[in-house]
Amino acid sequence: MRAFHALQRALRTRRHRRINRDQADRIAATHPPGTDHPGLAALLEAARAPATREELAGEQEMVAAFVAHRKNAARSARRHRTARIRAALVPATAGLALLILAGTAAAARTGNLPQEAQQHAHRLFSALGVPAPRTGTPAPPGPSRPGPRPSTSPTLDVTVLGWCDAWNATPGRTLSAGDRRKLSDAAGGEEDIEKYCRDLHRSASAAPSPTATQEPSTTPVAPSTSPTVSPRPSSGSPSAPPTGAAPATPTPTATQGSYP
Amino acid sequence: MPDEELTTALRAAQQGDAAGFATLWRSLHPNVLRYLRVLAGDHAEDAASETWLHVIRDLHRFEGTAGEFRGWLFRIARHRGIDEKRRVSRTREAAAPPTGAAPDAAVQAAEDASTAWALSMIAALPVDQAEAVMLRVVAGLDVATTADILGKKPGAVRIATMRGLRRLATHPQIRTRQGV
């Protein structure tokens, strides 16, 4: 019985000496673990001892790595800033250029440019596939251009030629009412439009201006030719010679003989 | 080092001040290295270097107090320590596993040797207890931060710390080695 009590006492003491959770928290919070566990206290003090020289040996190296990284970071930050500015500037410039180009093209198409610029624009944009104005409104005949231009003017009026083309394609259809009125004003009457346009085309082809050859002429240039100019004799045509269809028919050259 | 001084050094380092960074390193590196000795054994030095290079790289992005910085630092250290151990065990499969005590412990001065001995004792604990003891007792992190780093619940950290300390207290070598 005495032995049992002794064992109980021993167990109680042992349990009392065991570290519980709160004690563990206290130990962790740098409180000394107390005299109950001198071995543990010594161990933890050793583990928490001040830094040794060996442990601090790498300072120079690490500070050098820090400095080098900061330098690199600053350099790359500068590079990024430049790249950002460039990234913003390029689309803005491109957009502006596109806007100007599109505006000019639109103005050229509707014929709102000054005369000289209009011709240049047509030369430029026809190469890009923008058609010359056909139904657009030209610059109204203001004070700088007194009255309708004489048809014999050496400088070719591209706008009026455009109207003529539209008129010849489908008379009175494609042309807007305003343009039609202007064209008939210029010709001196709606019935004179055809003759006016013919004359205009003739003067255009005679003029040395390069735009003259560029204009697609649907009307015969030389008035001396027959009204229906067929450059190639079609096989079903009754007017074709019945025998030996010579490729070079002796028709008078209608358009300076440019076709083979 | 008190946290106010550490915060000053931290802010200076974040502004690119080398002296601030040096202060930070001097006050925190020893404990990082000791924690990594327990976690990664012989690879502690490499893992510690990796840790600080990571800190240097991401320091400008860090926001928080000195206490939070300590937690961040030890979280990085833990990842680098585990990485390093895994990498070396892959490349050196045939090599003998590292012993608990650091090999250069013998050549160190007496006070260094006692620290090395203490660390080797802690390293001999089950790994969760060893980590809890190192982070709580040696690094001085609070329960919440330690739990965050170890990915455990605070209660589990307290228990792991308690069990680790208990085991150390009853270790025969430690009980006989009083007043090191």
Short mmCIF file of C-alpha atoms in Angstrom, two decimals:
data_model
loop_
_atom_site.label_atom_id
_atom_site.label_comp_id
_atom_site.label_asym_id
_atom_site.label_seq_id
_atom_site.Cartn_x
_atom_site.Cartn_y
_atom_site.Cartn_z
CA MET A 1 0.00 0.00 0.00
CA ARG A 2 2.83 2.31 0.84
CA ALA A 3 4.44 1.48 -2.43
CA PHE A 4 1.25 2.37 -4.27
CA HIS A 5 1.13 5.80 -2.60
CA ALA A 6 4.72 6.37 -3.51
CA LEU A 7 4.02 5.54 -7.11
CA GLN A 8 1.02 7.85 -7.16
CA ARG A 9 3.07 10.66 -5.68
CA ALA A 10 5.79 10.08 -8.21
CA LEU A 11 3.34 10.16 -11.09
CA ARG A 12 1.74 13.35 -9.76
CA THR A 13 5.11 15.01 -9.48
CA ARG A 14 6.04 13.92 -12.93
CA ARG A 15 2.75 15.18 -14.34
CA HIS A 16 3.32 18.44 -12.49
CA ARG A 17 6.73 18.81 -14.07
CA ARG A 18 5.45 18.06 -17.55
CA ILE A 19 5.22 21.10 -19.79
CA ASN A 20 1.65 22.00 -20.64
CA ARG A 21 0.38 24.20 -23.45
CA ASP A 22 0.42 27.43 -21.45
CA GLN A 23 3.91 26.73 -20.22
CA ALA A 24 4.97 26.03 -23.78
CA ASP A 25 3.52 29.39 -24.80
CA ARG A 26 5.39 31.09 -21.99
CA ILE A 27 8.63 29.40 -22.96
CA ALA A 28 8.11 30.42 -26.54
CA ALA A 29 7.48 34.01 -25.49
CA THR A 30 11.15 34.13 -24.40
CA HIS A 31 10.35 33.65 -20.76
CA PRO A 32 12.98 31.43 -19.22
CA PRO A 33 11.56 27.93 -18.89
CA GLY A 34 12.15 28.00 -15.15
CA THR A 35 14.22 25.91 -12.85
CA ASP A 36 12.07 22.87 -13.45
CA HIS A 37 13.82 22.23 -16.74
CA PRO A 38 17.34 23.58 -16.55
CA GLY A 39 18.51 21.37 -19.41
CA LEU A 40 15.80 22.67 -21.72
CA ALA A 41 16.49 26.25 -20.66
CA ALA A 42 20.15 25.83 -21.52
CA LEU A 43 19.32 24.29 -24.86
CA LEU A 44 16.93 27.05 -25.84
CA GLU A 45 19.38 29.73 -24.71
CA ALA A 46 22.01 28.13 -26.91
CA ALA A 47 19.59 27.98 -29.85
CA ARG A 48 18.75 31.67 -29.32
CA ALA A 49 22.31 32.78 -28.72
CA PRO A 50 23.55 35.96 -30.43
CA ALA A 51 24.73 35.61 -33.99
CA THR A 52 28.16 34.12 -34.51
CA ARG A 53 30.78 35.49 -36.84
CA GLU A 54 30.29 32.58 -39.23
CA GLU A 55 26.62 33.28 -39.47
CA LEU A 56 27.25 36.90 -40.40
CA ALA A 57 30.07 36.16 -42.84
CA GLY A 58 27.90 36.54 -45.93
CA GLU A 59 26.82 40.13 -45.31
CA GLN A 60 29.02 41.82 -47.93
CA GLU A 61 27.95 39.38 -50.56
CA MET A 62 24.26 39.77 -49.89
CA VAL A 63 24.40 43.57 -49.69
CA ALA A 64 26.25 43.57 -53.03
CA ALA A 65 23.48 41.41 -54.49
CA PHE A 66 20.95 43.90 -53.14
CA VAL A 67 22.73 46.90 -54.69
CA ALA A 68 23.14 45.14 -58.03
CA HIS A 69 19.48 44.21 -58.11
CA ARG A 70 18.40 47.76 -57.33
CA LYS A 71 20.54 49.06 -60.19
CA ASN A 72 19.08 46.55 -62.61
CA ALA A 73 15.57 47.27 -61.43
CA ALA A 74 16.05 51.01 -61.93
CA ARG A 75 17.40 50.44 -65.42
CA SER A 76 14.59 48.13 -66.43
CA ALA A 77 12.03 50.50 -64.94
CA ARG A 78 13.42 53.25 -67.17
CA ARG A 79 13.23 50.90 -70.13
CA HIS A 80 9.66 50.00 -69.29
CA ARG A 81 8.71 53.66 -69.05
CA THR A 82 10.15 54.36 -72.49
CA ALA A 83 8.40 51.33 -73.91
CA ARG A 84 5.12 52.44 -72.38
CA ILE A 85 5.40 55.90 -73.88
CA ARG A 86 6.27 54.40 -77.25
CA ALA A 87 3.39 51.97 -76.99
CA ALA A 88 1.01 54.87 -76.43
CA LEU A 89 2.55 57.17 -79.03
CA VAL A 90 2.66 54.83 -82.00
CA PRO A 91 -1.07 54.06 -82.20
CA ALA A 92 -1.91 57.70 -81.58
CA THR A 93 0.30 58.83 -84.45
CA ALA A 94 -0.94 56.09 -86.71
CA GLY A 95 -4.54 56.93 -85.85
CA LEU A 96 -3.98 60.61 -86.59
CA ALA A 97 -2.33 59.82 -89.91
CA LEU A 98 -5.18 57.50 -90.82
CA LEU A 99 -7.72 60.16 -89.89
CA ILE A 100 -6.03 62.76 -92.08
CA LEU A 101 -5.74 60.33 -94.97
CA ALA A 102 -9.36 59.21 -94.67
CA GLY A 103 -10.55 62.78 -94.41
CA THR A 104 -8.62 63.77 -97.50
CA ALA A 105 -9.92 60.75 -99.36
CA ALA A 106 -13.49 61.55 -98.38
CA ALA A 107 -13.06 65.17 -99.39
CA ALA A 108 -11.53 64.11 -102.68
CA ARG A 109 -14.32 61.69 -103.34
CA THR A 110 -17.00 64.26 -102.74
CA GLY A 111 -14.99 66.82 -104.65
CA ASN A 112 -14.64 69.29 -101.85
CA LEU A 113 -10.97 69.95 -102.30
CA PRO A 114 -9.58 72.99 -104.07
CA GLN A 115 -9.04 72.48 -107.76
CA GLU A 116 -5.32 71.73 -107.73
CA ALA A 117 -5.55 69.52 -104.66
CA GLN A 118 -8.52 67.73 -106.14
CA GLN A 119 -6.52 66.64 -109.15
CA HIS A 120 -3.60 65.54 -107.07
CA ALA A 121 -5.90 63.63 -104.77
CA HIS A 122 -7.51 61.82 -107.64
CA ARG A 123 -4.18 60.82 -109.03
CA LEU A 124 -3.16 59.58 -105.61
CA PHE A 125 -6.31 57.79 -104.55
CA SER A 126 -7.18 56.22 -107.86
CA ALA A 127 -4.00 54.24 -107.43
CA LEU A 128 -5.33 53.06 -104.07
CA GLY A 129 -8.69 52.07 -105.52
CA VAL A 130 -10.73 55.08 -104.50
CA PRO A 131 -12.89 56.05 -107.44
CA ALA A 132 -13.05 59.58 -108.73
CA PRO A 133 -16.16 61.49 -107.72
CA ARG A 134 -19.15 60.69 -109.80
CA THR A 135 -22.10 61.68 -107.76
CA GLY A 136 -20.45 64.02 -105.33
CA THR A 137 -21.14 67.67 -105.03
CA PRO A 138 -18.37 69.79 -106.41
CA ALA A 139 -17.26 73.05 -104.96
CA PRO A 140 -20.03 75.45 -105.79
CA PRO A 141 -19.11 77.96 -108.45
CA GLY A 142 -18.21 80.72 -106.07
CA PRO A 143 -16.80 84.13 -106.74
CA SER A 144 -13.41 82.67 -107.51
CA ARG A 145 -14.92 80.87 -110.46
CA PRO A 146 -17.29 83.28 -112.16
CA GLY A 147 -19.96 81.33 -113.90
CA PRO A 148 -19.56 78.01 -115.59
CA ARG A 149 -16.18 77.34 -116.99
CA PRO A 150 -15.88 77.52 -120.71
CA SER A 151 -15.56 74.08 -122.13
CA THR A 152 -12.45 75.06 -124.02
CA SER A 153 -10.59 75.78 -120.87
CA PRO A 154 -7.14 74.27 -121.08
CA THR A 155 -7.33 73.07 -117.50
CA LEU A 156 -9.56 70.06 -117.35
CA ASP A 157 -12.48 70.21 -114.99
CA VAL A 158 -12.40 66.75 -113.53
CA THR A 159 -15.59 67.18 -111.63
CA VAL A 160 -17.62 68.11 -114.69
CA LEU A 161 -16.04 65.21 -116.56
CA GLY A 162 -17.19 62.95 -113.77
CA TRP A 163 -20.71 64.28 -114.17
CA CYS A 164 -20.47 63.67 -117.89
CA ASP A 165 -19.44 60.07 -117.29
CA ALA A 166 -22.35 59.60 -114.97
CA TRP A 167 -24.69 61.26 -117.42
CA ASN A 168 -23.51 59.09 -120.30
CA ALA A 169 -23.76 55.89 -118.33
CA THR A 170 -27.43 56.32 -117.44
CA PRO A 171 -28.77 59.73 -118.33
CA GLY A 172 -30.69 61.38 -115.58
CA ARG A 173 -30.35 58.42 -113.24
CA THR A 174 -26.99 58.26 -111.51
CA LEU A 175 -26.51 61.97 -111.20
CA SER A 176 -28.06 63.69 -108.25
CA ALA A 177 -30.56 66.42 -108.95
CA GLY A 178 -28.20 69.16 -107.84
CA ASP A 179 -25.33 67.90 -109.96
CA ARG A 180 -27.64 67.44 -112.91
CA ARG A 181 -28.79 71.01 -112.64
CA LYS A 182 -25.21 72.23 -112.44
CA LEU A 183 -24.25 70.17 -115.44
CA SER A 184 -27.13 71.45 -117.48
CA ASP A 185 -26.29 75.00 -116.37
CA ALA A 186 -22.74 74.48 -117.55
CA ALA A 187 -23.91 73.05 -120.86
CA GLY A 188 -26.51 75.73 -121.31
CA GLY A 189 -29.53 73.43 -121.27
CA GLU A 190 -30.31 69.83 -120.59
CA GLU A 191 -30.47 68.87 -124.28
CA ASP A 192 -27.01 70.31 -124.87
CA ILE A 193 -25.36 68.21 -122.21
CA GLU A 194 -24.31 65.47 -124.59
CA LYS A 195 -22.60 67.83 -126.98
CA TYR A 196 -21.07 69.75 -124.11
CA CYS A 197 -19.63 66.60 -122.68
CA ARG A 198 -18.29 65.46 -126.02
CA ASP A 199 -16.55 68.77 -126.50
CA LEU A 200 -15.22 68.62 -123.01
CA HIS A 201 -13.81 65.16 -123.56
CA ARG A 202 -12.22 66.20 -126.78
CA SER A 203 -10.52 69.13 -125.15
CA ALA A 204 -9.53 66.80 -122.32
CA SER A 205 -7.80 64.33 -124.61
CA ALA A 206 -6.17 67.18 -126.47
CA ALA A 207 -4.92 68.72 -123.31
CA PRO A 208 -1.47 67.57 -122.19
CA SER A 209 -2.72 67.00 -118.67
CA PRO A 210 -2.08 63.46 -117.53
CA THR A 211 -5.54 63.20 -116.04
CA ALA A 212 -7.02 63.24 -119.48
CA THR A 213 -5.70 59.80 -120.34
CA GLN A 214 -6.58 58.54 -116.92
CA GLU A 215 -10.25 59.35 -117.23
CA PRO A 216 -12.08 56.33 -118.54
CA SER A 217 -13.71 57.66 -121.64
CA THR A 218 -16.90 55.96 -122.61
CA THR A 219 -17.69 58.41 -125.35
CA PRO A 220 -15.94 58.46 -128.67
CA VAL A 221 -13.14 60.92 -128.68
CA ALA A 222 -13.00 61.69 -132.34
CA PRO A 223 -16.29 62.93 -133.71
CA SER A 224 -15.40 61.75 -137.19
CA THR A 225 -15.83 58.12 -136.30
CA SER A 226 -19.05 56.26 -136.59
CA PRO A 227 -21.43 56.67 -133.67
CA THR A 228 -21.12 53.03 -132.69
CA VAL A 229 -17.50 52.29 -132.33
CA SER A 230 -16.87 48.60 -132.05
CA PRO A 231 -13.20 48.04 -131.73
CA ARG A 232 -13.39 44.34 -132.46
CA PRO A 233 -15.68 42.79 -135.04
CA SER A 234 -17.96 40.41 -133.28
CA SER A 235 -18.67 37.18 -135.09
CA GLY A 236 -22.42 37.54 -134.86
CA SER A 237 -22.47 41.09 -136.04
CA PRO A 238 -24.13 41.58 -139.43
CA SER A 239 -21.80 44.42 -140.18
CA ALA A 240 -18.80 42.12 -140.07
CA PRO A 241 -17.29 41.26 -143.41
CA PRO A 242 -18.38 37.74 -144.42
CA THR A 243 -15.10 36.54 -145.72
CA GLY A 244 -11.65 36.31 -144.15
CA ALA A 245 -12.26 38.00 -140.90
CA ALA A 246 -9.08 39.96 -140.73
CA PRO A 247 -8.17 40.84 -137.18
CA ALA A 248 -7.08 44.28 -138.26
CA THR A 249 -10.27 45.71 -139.63
CA PRO A 250 -9.72 48.88 -141.48
CA THR A 251 -11.94 50.84 -139.18
CA PRO A 252 -10.65 54.26 -138.45
CA THR A 253 -8.73 54.25 -135.22
CA ALA A 254 -10.99 55.53 -132.58
CA THR A 255 -8.69 55.74 -129.65
CA GLN A 256 -5.29 56.40 -131.15
CA GLY A 257 -4.91 52.69 -131.93
CA SER A 258 -3.87 51.61 -128.54
CA TYR A 259 -5.37 48.14 -128.65
CA PRO A 260 -3.68 45.20 -130.36
CA MET B 1 16.24 44.30 -32.34
CA PRO B 2 13.04 46.18 -31.48
CA ASP B 3 10.41 46.27 -34.17
CA GLU B 4 10.54 50.05 -34.60
CA GLU B 5 14.19 49.94 -35.60
CA LEU B 6 13.48 47.01 -37.84
CA THR B 7 10.62 48.88 -39.50
CA THR B 8 12.89 51.86 -40.13
CA ALA B 9 15.47 49.59 -41.71
CA LEU B 10 12.76 47.86 -43.73
CA ARG B 11 11.43 51.12 -45.16
CA ALA B 12 14.94 52.29 -45.96
CA ALA B 13 15.70 49.01 -47.74
CA GLN B 14 12.51 49.31 -49.71
CA GLN B 15 13.67 52.72 -50.86
CA GLY B 16 16.86 51.09 -52.08
CA ASP B 17 19.08 51.94 -49.11
CA ALA B 18 21.85 49.35 -48.81
CA ALA B 19 22.53 50.21 -45.15
CA GLY B 20 18.89 49.56 -44.31
CA PHE B 21 19.06 46.22 -46.03
CA ALA B 22 22.28 45.35 -44.21
CA THR B 23 20.59 46.08 -40.87
CA LEU B 24 17.68 43.89 -41.84
CA TRP B 25 19.97 41.08 -42.89
CA ARG B 26 22.18 41.25 -39.79
CA SER B 27 19.27 41.09 -37.39
CA LEU B 28 17.27 38.38 -39.15
CA HIS B 29 19.70 36.21 -41.07
CA PRO B 30 21.10 34.24 -38.10
CA ASN B 31 17.67 32.97 -37.11
CA VAL B 32 16.77 32.21 -40.72
CA LEU B 33 19.95 30.19 -41.01
CA ARG B 34 19.31 28.34 -37.75
CA TYR B 35 15.76 27.52 -38.78
CA LEU B 36 17.07 26.22 -42.09
CA ARG B 37 19.74 24.14 -40.35
CA VAL B 38 16.94 22.33 -38.58
CA LEU B 39 14.81 22.10 -41.71
CA ALA B 40 17.37 21.45 -44.45
CA GLY B 41 20.52 20.34 -42.60
CA ASP B 42 23.63 20.79 -44.74
CA HIS B 43 21.75 22.78 -47.37
CA ALA B 44 20.85 25.56 -44.96
CA GLU B 45 23.43 28.00 -46.38
CA ASP B 46 22.20 27.61 -49.95
CA ALA B 47 18.58 27.81 -48.91
CA ALA B 48 19.28 30.95 -46.87
CA SER B 49 20.98 32.61 -49.85
CA GLU B 50 18.03 31.72 -52.04
CA THR B 51 15.70 33.14 -49.42
CA TRP B 52 17.46 36.50 -49.30
CA LEU B 53 17.71 36.74 -53.07
CA HIS B 54 13.98 36.19 -53.18
CA VAL B 55 13.51 38.92 -50.59
CA ILE B 56 15.71 41.30 -52.59
CA ARG B 57 13.69 40.63 -55.70
CA ASP B 58 10.27 41.17 -54.12
CA LEU B 59 11.07 43.69 -51.39
CA HIS B 60 9.62 46.66 -53.28
CA ARG B 61 6.29 44.86 -53.47
CA PHE B 62 6.15 44.01 -49.76
CA GLU B 63 3.66 45.98 -47.70
CA GLY B 64 3.50 45.56 -43.96
CA THR B 65 5.12 45.98 -40.59
CA ALA B 66 8.38 44.52 -39.37
CA GLY B 67 6.45 41.72 -37.69
CA GLU B 68 4.75 40.87 -40.96
CA PHE B 69 8.08 41.06 -42.72
CA ARG B 70 9.45 38.48 -40.29
CA GLY B 71 6.56 36.16 -41.13
CA TRP B 72 7.07 36.72 -44.86
CA LEU B 73 10.79 36.06 -44.55
CA PHE B 74 10.34 32.77 -42.71
CA ARG B 75 7.66 31.63 -45.12
CA ILE B 76 10.07 32.15 -48.00
CA ALA B 77 12.80 30.41 -46.00
CA ARG B 78 10.56 27.41 -45.42
CA HIS B 79 9.80 27.06 -49.12
CA ARG B 80 13.42 27.46 -50.11
CA GLY B 81 14.52 24.99 -47.46
CA ILE B 82 12.06 22.36 -48.66
CA ASP B 83 13.00 23.04 -52.30
CA GLU B 84 16.70 22.78 -51.57
CA LYS B 85 16.32 19.55 -49.67
CA ARG B 86 14.24 18.05 -52.46
CA ARG B 87 16.65 19.21 -55.16
CA VAL B 88 19.71 17.81 -53.41
CA SER B 89 18.03 14.54 -52.55
CA ARG B 90 17.17 14.16 -56.23
CA THR B 91 20.67 14.87 -57.48
CA ARG B 92 22.47 12.96 -54.76
CA GLU B 93 20.36 9.92 -54.21
CA ALA B 94 23.31 7.62 -53.61
CA ALA B 95 24.93 9.92 -51.08
CA ALA B 96 24.60 9.19 -47.39
CA PRO B 97 21.77 11.09 -45.69
CA PRO B 98 22.95 14.10 -43.73
CA THR B 99 23.50 13.47 -40.06
CA GLY B 100 21.72 15.54 -37.49
CA ALA B 101 24.76 17.52 -36.45
CA ALA B 102 26.36 19.96 -38.85
CA PRO B 103 29.71 18.58 -40.05
CA ASP B 104 31.59 21.78 -39.36
CA ALA B 105 30.32 21.91 -35.80
CA ALA B 106 33.56 20.41 -34.53
CA VAL B 107 35.71 23.24 -35.84
CA GLN B 108 33.53 25.97 -34.44
CA ALA B 109 34.27 27.81 -31.25
CA ALA B 110 32.76 26.57 -28.00
CA GLU B 111 29.75 28.89 -27.99
CA ASP B 112 29.05 28.12 -31.63
CA ALA B 113 29.29 24.42 -30.80
CA SER B 114 26.66 24.73 -28.11
CA THR B 115 24.34 26.45 -30.58
CA ALA B 116 25.04 23.75 -33.15
CA TRP B 117 24.42 21.09 -30.55
CA ALA B 118 21.12 22.70 -29.55
CA LEU B 119 20.02 22.90 -33.17
CA SER B 120 20.95 19.28 -33.79
CA MET B 121 18.88 18.31 -30.78
CA ILE B 122 15.87 20.22 -32.10
CA ALA B 123 16.43 18.78 -35.57
CA ALA B 124 16.13 15.29 -34.11
CA LEU B 125 12.50 15.98 -33.16
CA PRO B 126 9.64 15.01 -35.48
CA VAL B 127 9.70 17.61 -38.20
CA ASP B 128 6.43 19.36 -37.28
CA GLN B 129 7.57 19.76 -33.66
CA ALA B 130 11.03 20.88 -34.72
CA GLU B 131 9.62 23.54 -37.04
CA ALA B 132 7.13 24.73 -34.43
CA VAL B 133 9.86 25.04 -31.78
CA MET B 134 12.20 26.86 -34.14
CA LEU B 135 9.62 29.35 -35.39
CA ARG B 136 8.00 29.95 -32.02
CA VAL B 137 10.98 29.84 -29.68
CA VAL B 138 14.02 30.74 -31.78
CA ALA B 139 12.54 33.01 -34.45
CA GLY B 140 10.10 34.45 -31.90
CA LEU B 141 7.04 34.38 -34.19
CA ASP B 142 3.59 34.41 -32.62
CA VAL B 143 1.18 31.47 -32.86
CA ALA B 144 -0.92 32.98 -35.66
CA THR B 145 2.08 33.75 -37.89
CA THR B 146 3.62 30.34 -37.25
CA ALA B 147 0.31 28.64 -38.03
CA ASP B 148 0.10 30.63 -41.24
CA ILE B 149 3.60 29.63 -42.31
CA LEU B 150 3.16 25.97 -41.48
CA GLY B 151 -0.35 25.80 -42.91
CA LYS B 152 -1.81 24.58 -39.63
CA LYS B 153 -4.42 25.68 -37.17
CA PRO B 154 -3.13 27.77 -34.22
CA GLY B 155 -4.15 25.01 -31.79
CA ALA B 156 -2.09 22.48 -33.70
CA VAL B 157 0.93 24.80 -33.55
CA ARG B 158 0.59 25.19 -29.79
CA ILE B 159 0.37 21.44 -29.33
CA ALA B 160 3.33 20.76 -31.63
CA THR B 161 5.40 23.34 -29.73
CA MET B 162 4.40 21.87 -26.40
CA ARG B 163 5.20 18.31 -27.46
CA GLY B 164 8.53 19.37 -28.88
CA LEU B 165 9.53 21.18 -25.71
CA ARG B 166 8.35 18.27 -23.60
CA ARG B 167 10.38 15.84 -25.58
CA LEU B 168 13.44 18.03 -25.38
CA ALA B 169 12.99 18.49 -21.61
CA THR B 170 12.92 14.75 -21.06
CA HIS B 171 15.75 13.93 -23.45
CA PRO B 172 18.47 12.27 -21.37
CA GLN B 173 21.30 14.13 -23.08
CA ILE B 174 19.61 17.45 -22.45
CA ARG B 175 18.69 16.66 -18.85
CA THR B 176 22.27 15.80 -18.01
CA ARG B 177 23.74 18.74 -19.90
CA GLN B 178 22.68 21.49 -17.55
CA GLY B 179 24.19 24.91 -17.75
CA VAL B 180 25.79 24.52 -21.15
#
